Coordinates of C-alpha atoms in Angstrom, one line a residue:
X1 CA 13.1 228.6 -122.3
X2 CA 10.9 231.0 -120.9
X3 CA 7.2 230.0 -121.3
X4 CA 4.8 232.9 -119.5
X5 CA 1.6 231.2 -120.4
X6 CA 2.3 228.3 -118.3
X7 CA -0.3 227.9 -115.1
X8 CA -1.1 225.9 -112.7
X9 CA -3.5 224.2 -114.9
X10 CA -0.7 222.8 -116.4
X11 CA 1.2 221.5 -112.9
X12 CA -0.2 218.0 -112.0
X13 CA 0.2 219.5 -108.1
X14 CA -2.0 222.1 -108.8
X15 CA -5.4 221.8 -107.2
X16 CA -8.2 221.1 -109.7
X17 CA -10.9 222.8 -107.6
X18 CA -12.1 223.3 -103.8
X19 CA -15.2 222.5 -103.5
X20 CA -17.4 223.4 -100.7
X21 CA -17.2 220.6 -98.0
X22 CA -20.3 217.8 -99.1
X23 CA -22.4 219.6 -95.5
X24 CA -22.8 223.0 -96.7
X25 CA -22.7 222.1 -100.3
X26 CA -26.2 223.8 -101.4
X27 CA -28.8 221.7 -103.2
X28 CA -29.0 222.2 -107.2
X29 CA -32.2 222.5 -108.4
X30 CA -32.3 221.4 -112.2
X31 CA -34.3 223.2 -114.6
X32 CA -37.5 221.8 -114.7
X33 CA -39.0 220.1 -117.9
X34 CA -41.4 222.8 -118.5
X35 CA -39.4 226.0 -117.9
X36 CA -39.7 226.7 -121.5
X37 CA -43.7 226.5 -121.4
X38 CA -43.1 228.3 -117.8
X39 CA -40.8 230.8 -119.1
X40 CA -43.6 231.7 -121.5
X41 CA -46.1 232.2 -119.4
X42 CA -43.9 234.5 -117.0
X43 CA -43.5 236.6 -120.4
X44 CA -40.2 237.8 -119.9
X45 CA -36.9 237.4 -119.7
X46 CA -33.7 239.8 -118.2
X47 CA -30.3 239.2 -118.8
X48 CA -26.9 241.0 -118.2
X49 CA -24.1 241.7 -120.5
X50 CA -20.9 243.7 -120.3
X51 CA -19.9 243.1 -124.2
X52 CA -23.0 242.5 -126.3
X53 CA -23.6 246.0 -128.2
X54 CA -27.5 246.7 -128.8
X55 CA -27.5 246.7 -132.2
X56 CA -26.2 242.6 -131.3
X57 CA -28.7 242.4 -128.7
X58 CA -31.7 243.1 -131.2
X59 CA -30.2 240.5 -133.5
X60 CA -30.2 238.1 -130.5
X61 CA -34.1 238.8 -129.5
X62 CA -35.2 238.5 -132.5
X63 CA -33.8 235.3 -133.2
X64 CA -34.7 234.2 -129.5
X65 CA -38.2 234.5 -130.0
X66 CA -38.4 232.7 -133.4
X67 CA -36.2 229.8 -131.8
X68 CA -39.0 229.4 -129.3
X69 CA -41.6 230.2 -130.8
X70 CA -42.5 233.2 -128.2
X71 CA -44.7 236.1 -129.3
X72 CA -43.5 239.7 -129.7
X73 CA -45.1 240.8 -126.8
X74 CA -42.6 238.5 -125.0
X75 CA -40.4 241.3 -122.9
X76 CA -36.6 240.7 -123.5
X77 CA -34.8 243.0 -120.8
X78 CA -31.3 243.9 -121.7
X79 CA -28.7 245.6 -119.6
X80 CA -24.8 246.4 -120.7
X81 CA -22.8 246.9 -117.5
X82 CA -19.3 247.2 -116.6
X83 CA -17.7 244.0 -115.1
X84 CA -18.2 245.1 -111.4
X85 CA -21.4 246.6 -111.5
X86 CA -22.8 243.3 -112.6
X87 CA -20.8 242.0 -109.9
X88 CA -21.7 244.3 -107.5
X89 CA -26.2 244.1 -108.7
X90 CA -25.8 240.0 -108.6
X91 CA -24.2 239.8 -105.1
X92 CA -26.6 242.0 -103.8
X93 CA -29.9 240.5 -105.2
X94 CA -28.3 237.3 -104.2
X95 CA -27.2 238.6 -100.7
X96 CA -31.0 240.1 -100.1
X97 CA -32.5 236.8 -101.5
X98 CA -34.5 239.0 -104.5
X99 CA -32.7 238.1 -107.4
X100 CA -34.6 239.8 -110.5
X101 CA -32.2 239.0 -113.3
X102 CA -32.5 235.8 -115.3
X103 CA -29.0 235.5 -116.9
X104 CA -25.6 237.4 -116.1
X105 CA -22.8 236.9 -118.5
X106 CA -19.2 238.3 -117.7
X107 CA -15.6 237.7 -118.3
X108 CA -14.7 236.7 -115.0
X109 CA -14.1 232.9 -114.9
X110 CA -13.2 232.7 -111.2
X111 CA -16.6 234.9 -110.0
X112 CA -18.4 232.1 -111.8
X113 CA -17.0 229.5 -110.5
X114 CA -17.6 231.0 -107.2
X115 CA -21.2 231.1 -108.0
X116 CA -21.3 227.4 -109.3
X117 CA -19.7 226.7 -106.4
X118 CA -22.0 228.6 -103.9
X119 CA -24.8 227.1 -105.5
X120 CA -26.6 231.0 -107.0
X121 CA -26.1 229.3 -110.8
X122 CA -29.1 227.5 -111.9
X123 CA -28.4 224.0 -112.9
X124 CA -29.5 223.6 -116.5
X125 CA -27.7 221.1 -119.0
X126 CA -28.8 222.7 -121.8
X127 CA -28.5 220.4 -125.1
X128 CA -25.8 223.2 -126.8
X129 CA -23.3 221.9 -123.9
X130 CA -22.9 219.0 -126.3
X131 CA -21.0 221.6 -128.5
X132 CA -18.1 222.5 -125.7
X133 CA -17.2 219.6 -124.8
X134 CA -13.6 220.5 -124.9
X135 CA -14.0 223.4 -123.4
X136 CA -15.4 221.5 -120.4
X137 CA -12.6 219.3 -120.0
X138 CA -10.1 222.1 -120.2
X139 CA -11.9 223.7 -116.8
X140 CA -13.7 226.5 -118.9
X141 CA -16.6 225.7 -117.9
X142 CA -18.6 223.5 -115.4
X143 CA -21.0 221.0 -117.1
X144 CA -24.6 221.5 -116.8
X145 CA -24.0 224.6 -115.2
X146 CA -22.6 227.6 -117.7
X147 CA -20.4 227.9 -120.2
X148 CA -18.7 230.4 -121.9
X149 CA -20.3 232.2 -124.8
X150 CA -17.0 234.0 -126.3
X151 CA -13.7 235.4 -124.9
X152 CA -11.8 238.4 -125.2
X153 CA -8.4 240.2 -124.4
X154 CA -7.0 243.0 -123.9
X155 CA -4.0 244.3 -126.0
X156 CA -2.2 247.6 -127.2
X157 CA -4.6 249.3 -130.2
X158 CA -3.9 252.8 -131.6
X159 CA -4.8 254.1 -135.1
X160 CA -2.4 254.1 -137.8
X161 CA -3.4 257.2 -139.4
X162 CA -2.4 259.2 -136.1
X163 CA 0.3 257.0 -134.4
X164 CA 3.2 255.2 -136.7
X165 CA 3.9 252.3 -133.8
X166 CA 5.8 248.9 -135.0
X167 CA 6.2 247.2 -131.5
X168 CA 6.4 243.7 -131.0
X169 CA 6.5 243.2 -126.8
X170 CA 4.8 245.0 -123.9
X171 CA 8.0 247.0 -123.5
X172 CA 7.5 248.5 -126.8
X173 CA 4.5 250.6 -125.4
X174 CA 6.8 253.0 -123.0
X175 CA 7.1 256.5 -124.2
X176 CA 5.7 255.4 -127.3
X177 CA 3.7 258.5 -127.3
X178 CA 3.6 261.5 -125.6
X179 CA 2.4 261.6 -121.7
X180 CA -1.1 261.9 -121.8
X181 CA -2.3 260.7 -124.8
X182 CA -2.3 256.9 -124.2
X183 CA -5.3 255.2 -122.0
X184 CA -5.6 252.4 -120.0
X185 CA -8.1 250.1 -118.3
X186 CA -9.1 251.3 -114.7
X187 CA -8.4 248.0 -112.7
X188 CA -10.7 250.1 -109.4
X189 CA -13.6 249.4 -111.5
X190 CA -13.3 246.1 -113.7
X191 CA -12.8 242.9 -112.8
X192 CA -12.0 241.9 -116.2
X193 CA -9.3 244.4 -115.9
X194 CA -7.8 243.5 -112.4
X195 CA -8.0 239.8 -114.0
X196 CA -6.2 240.8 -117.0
X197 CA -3.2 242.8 -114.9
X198 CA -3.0 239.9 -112.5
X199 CA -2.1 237.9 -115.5
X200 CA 0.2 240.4 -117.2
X201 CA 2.1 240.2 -113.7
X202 CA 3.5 236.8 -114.2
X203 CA 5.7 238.6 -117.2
X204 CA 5.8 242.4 -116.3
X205 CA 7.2 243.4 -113.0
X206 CA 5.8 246.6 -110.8
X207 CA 9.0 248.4 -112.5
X208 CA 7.0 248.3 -115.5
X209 CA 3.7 249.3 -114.5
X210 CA 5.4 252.9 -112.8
X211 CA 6.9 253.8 -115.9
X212 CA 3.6 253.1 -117.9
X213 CA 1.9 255.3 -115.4
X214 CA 4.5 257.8 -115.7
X215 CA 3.4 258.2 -119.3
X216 CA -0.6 260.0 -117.3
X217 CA -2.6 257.3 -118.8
X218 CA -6.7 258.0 -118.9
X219 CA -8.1 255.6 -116.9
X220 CA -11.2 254.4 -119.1
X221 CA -13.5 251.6 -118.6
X222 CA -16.1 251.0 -121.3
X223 CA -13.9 249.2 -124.6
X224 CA -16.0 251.5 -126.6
X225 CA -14.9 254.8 -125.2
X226 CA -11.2 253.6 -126.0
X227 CA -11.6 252.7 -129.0
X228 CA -13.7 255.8 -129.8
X229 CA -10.9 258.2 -128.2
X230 CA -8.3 256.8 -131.0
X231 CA -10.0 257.3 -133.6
X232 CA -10.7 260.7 -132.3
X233 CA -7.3 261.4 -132.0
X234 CA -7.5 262.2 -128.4
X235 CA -5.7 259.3 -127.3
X236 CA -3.1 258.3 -129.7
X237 CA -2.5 254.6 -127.9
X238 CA -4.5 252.8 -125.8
X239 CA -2.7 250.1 -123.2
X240 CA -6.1 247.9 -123.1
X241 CA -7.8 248.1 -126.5
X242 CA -10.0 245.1 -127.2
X243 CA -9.0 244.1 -130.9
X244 CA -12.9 243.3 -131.5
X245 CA -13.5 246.8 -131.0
X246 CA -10.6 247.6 -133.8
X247 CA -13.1 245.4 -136.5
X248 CA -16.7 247.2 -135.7
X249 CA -14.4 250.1 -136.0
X250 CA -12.9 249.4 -139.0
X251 CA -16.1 248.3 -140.4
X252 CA -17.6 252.4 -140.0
X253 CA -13.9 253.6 -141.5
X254 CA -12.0 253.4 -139.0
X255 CA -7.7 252.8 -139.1
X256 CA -7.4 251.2 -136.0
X257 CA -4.6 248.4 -135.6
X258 CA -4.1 246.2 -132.2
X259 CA -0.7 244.0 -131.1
X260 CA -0.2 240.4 -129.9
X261 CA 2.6 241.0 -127.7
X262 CA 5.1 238.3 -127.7
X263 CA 4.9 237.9 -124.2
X264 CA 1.6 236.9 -124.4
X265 CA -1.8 238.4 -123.5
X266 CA -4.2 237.3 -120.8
X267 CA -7.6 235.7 -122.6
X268 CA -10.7 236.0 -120.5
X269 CA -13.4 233.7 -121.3
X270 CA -17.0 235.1 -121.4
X271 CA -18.9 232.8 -118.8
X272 CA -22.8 232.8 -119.0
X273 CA -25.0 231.3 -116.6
X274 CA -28.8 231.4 -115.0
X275 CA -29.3 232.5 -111.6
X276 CA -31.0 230.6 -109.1
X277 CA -34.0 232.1 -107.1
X278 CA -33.0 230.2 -104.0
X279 CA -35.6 230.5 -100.9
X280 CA -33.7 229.4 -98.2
X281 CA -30.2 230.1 -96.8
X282 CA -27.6 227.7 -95.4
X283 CA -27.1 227.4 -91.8
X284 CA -24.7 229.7 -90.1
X285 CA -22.4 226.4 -89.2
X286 CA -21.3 225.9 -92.5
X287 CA -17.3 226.0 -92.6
X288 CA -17.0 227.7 -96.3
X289 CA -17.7 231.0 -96.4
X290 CA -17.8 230.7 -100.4
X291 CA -20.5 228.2 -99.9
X292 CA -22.4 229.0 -97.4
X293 CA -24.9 232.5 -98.8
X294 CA -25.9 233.1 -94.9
X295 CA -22.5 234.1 -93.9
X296 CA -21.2 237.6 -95.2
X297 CA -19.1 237.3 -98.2
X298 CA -17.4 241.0 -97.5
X299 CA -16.9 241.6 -93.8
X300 CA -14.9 238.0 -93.6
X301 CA -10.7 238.7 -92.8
X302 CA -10.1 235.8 -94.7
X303 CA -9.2 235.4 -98.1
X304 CA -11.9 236.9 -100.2
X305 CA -13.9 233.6 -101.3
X306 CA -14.0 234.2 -104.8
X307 CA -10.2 233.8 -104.9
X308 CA -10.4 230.4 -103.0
X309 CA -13.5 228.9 -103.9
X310 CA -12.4 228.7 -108.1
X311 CA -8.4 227.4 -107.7
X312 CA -9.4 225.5 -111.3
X313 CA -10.4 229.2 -112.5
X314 CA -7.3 230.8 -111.4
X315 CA -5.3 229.6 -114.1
X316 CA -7.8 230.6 -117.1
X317 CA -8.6 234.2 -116.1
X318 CA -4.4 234.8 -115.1
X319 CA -2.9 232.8 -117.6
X320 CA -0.6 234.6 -120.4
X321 CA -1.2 232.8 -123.7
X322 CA 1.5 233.3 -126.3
X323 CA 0.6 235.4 -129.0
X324 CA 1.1 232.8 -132.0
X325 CA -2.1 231.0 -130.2
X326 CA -4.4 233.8 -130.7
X327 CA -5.6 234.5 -133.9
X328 CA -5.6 238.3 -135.0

């Protein structure tokens, strides 16, 4: 029986991790007792989203500063970014050794890991890690590090009052509309995307992908803008629609209807963590280039570190889950 989902999280062979070697392994600095009262008296805080909406992000301030008790003058500074922009700012504060932003949250489990790994992720064990517990042990997350704050997908979505569309499998989408009027997610400018077609690969060959780009898909990025475009009618099915999208949508008026494709769809979990405002650099003689910040990430020929320094992430960011686990 052919079973997609399965990863190597599930082969007992499979290499759990690798670690930086225990000599170049940076040192963690915990939180310390009185970062709240600290945190406070620096009177700000700036974090980095690529999902939260700002309607959400008010919501999430306002209940911030009641949880702690911080005053209204107390600066919350919000950005919603594309997956590798956020990328892109946090490996270059980190890189320059001027890292401004407090939190970064993205749905790329193996760039976390690399950070975790590389030692840029504040260690914190903050007493709501008591609530993913099983998370944890399933390799979602790295205790007393980061966790995930929610997860998402990326599935076929169009609107019912402009497309009539009863597929059931992947397959379904070709020539199910006219060329031109179906989008997808640009994969040159999202890692959540590249993650998700890197996990649609273990079930759809390259065949497939020419014959969906046959179709001229619009390459969008933003899960708003593709939503937005069917209920427009200018797109009249979108390849990567986001089936939270479908709900805030549907909430305004909106007809918009999303698939779980038998085969399976590639779930990204939404990992959240604090960066660290590390001082120093590692010495040059450190044999891991994902652990060691003083080499250069980018100009290395080997394998790019944030696809060897997470092997336990690997299988949660490519892994195909079968539709009848994920709830519609």
């Amino acid at each position: 029986m052919r079973q997609p989902w399965l990863s190597v999280s599930q082969n007992p062979q499979a290499p759990r991790s690798l670690p930086p070697s225990k000599a170049c392994r940076p040192k963690r600095r915990p939180a310390s007792p009185n970062s709240s009262a600290a945190a406070k008296k620096e009177g700000s805080l700036t974090y980095w989203d690529v999902v939260i909406q700002p309607e959400t992000n008010d919501a999430l301030t306002a209940a911030f500063r009641k949880f702690y008790g911080l005053p209204n003058g107390f600066q919350i500074h919000y950005q919603l970014s594309a997956t590798a922009p956020l990328v892109t700012r946090v490996e270059q504060e980190i890189n320059a050794n001027r890292v401004t932003i407090d939190v970064a949250a993205v749905g790329s489990p193996s760039w976390a890991f690399e950070r975790a790994a590389a030692g840029d992720a504040l260690e914190y064990d903050s007493p709501q890690y008591k609530f993913y517990a099983d998370v944890m042990a399933r390799g979602l997350g790295r205790k007393g590090i980061f966790a995930f704050n929610g997860a998402y997908l990326f599935v076929p979505m169009w609107s019912t009052d402009r497309t009539k569309f009863e597929g059931k499998s992947w397959k379904d989408l070709i020539n199910a509309v006219p060329a031109g009027r179906i989008s997808i997610g640009d994969v040159s400018k999202s890692v959540a995307y590249l993650a998700t077609y890197a996990g649609q690969r273990n079930v759809l060959d390259v065949n497939y992908f020419k014959a969906i780009a046959a179709m001229k898909p619009s390459f969008l990025i933003r899960s708003e803008q593709v939503a937005g475009r069917l209920v427009t009618g200018e797109d009249l099915m979108a390849f990567s629609g986001m089936p939270t999208r479908a709900y805030q949508y549907n909430q305004k008026g909106g007809k918009l209807k999303f698939m779980l494709p038998e085969e399976g769809a590639v779930l990204l979990p939404q990992s959240m963590f604090i960066l660290a405002r590390r001082r120093t650099r590692m010495p040059p003689s450190c044999g891991s280039i994902s652990s060691c910040p003083s080499r250069g990430r980018r100009s290395s020929s080997k394998a790019r570190p944030w696809c060897r320094a997470a092997a336990v992430s690997k299988a949660h960011c490519l892994t195909m889950l079968p539709a009848s686990t994920v709830s519609s």
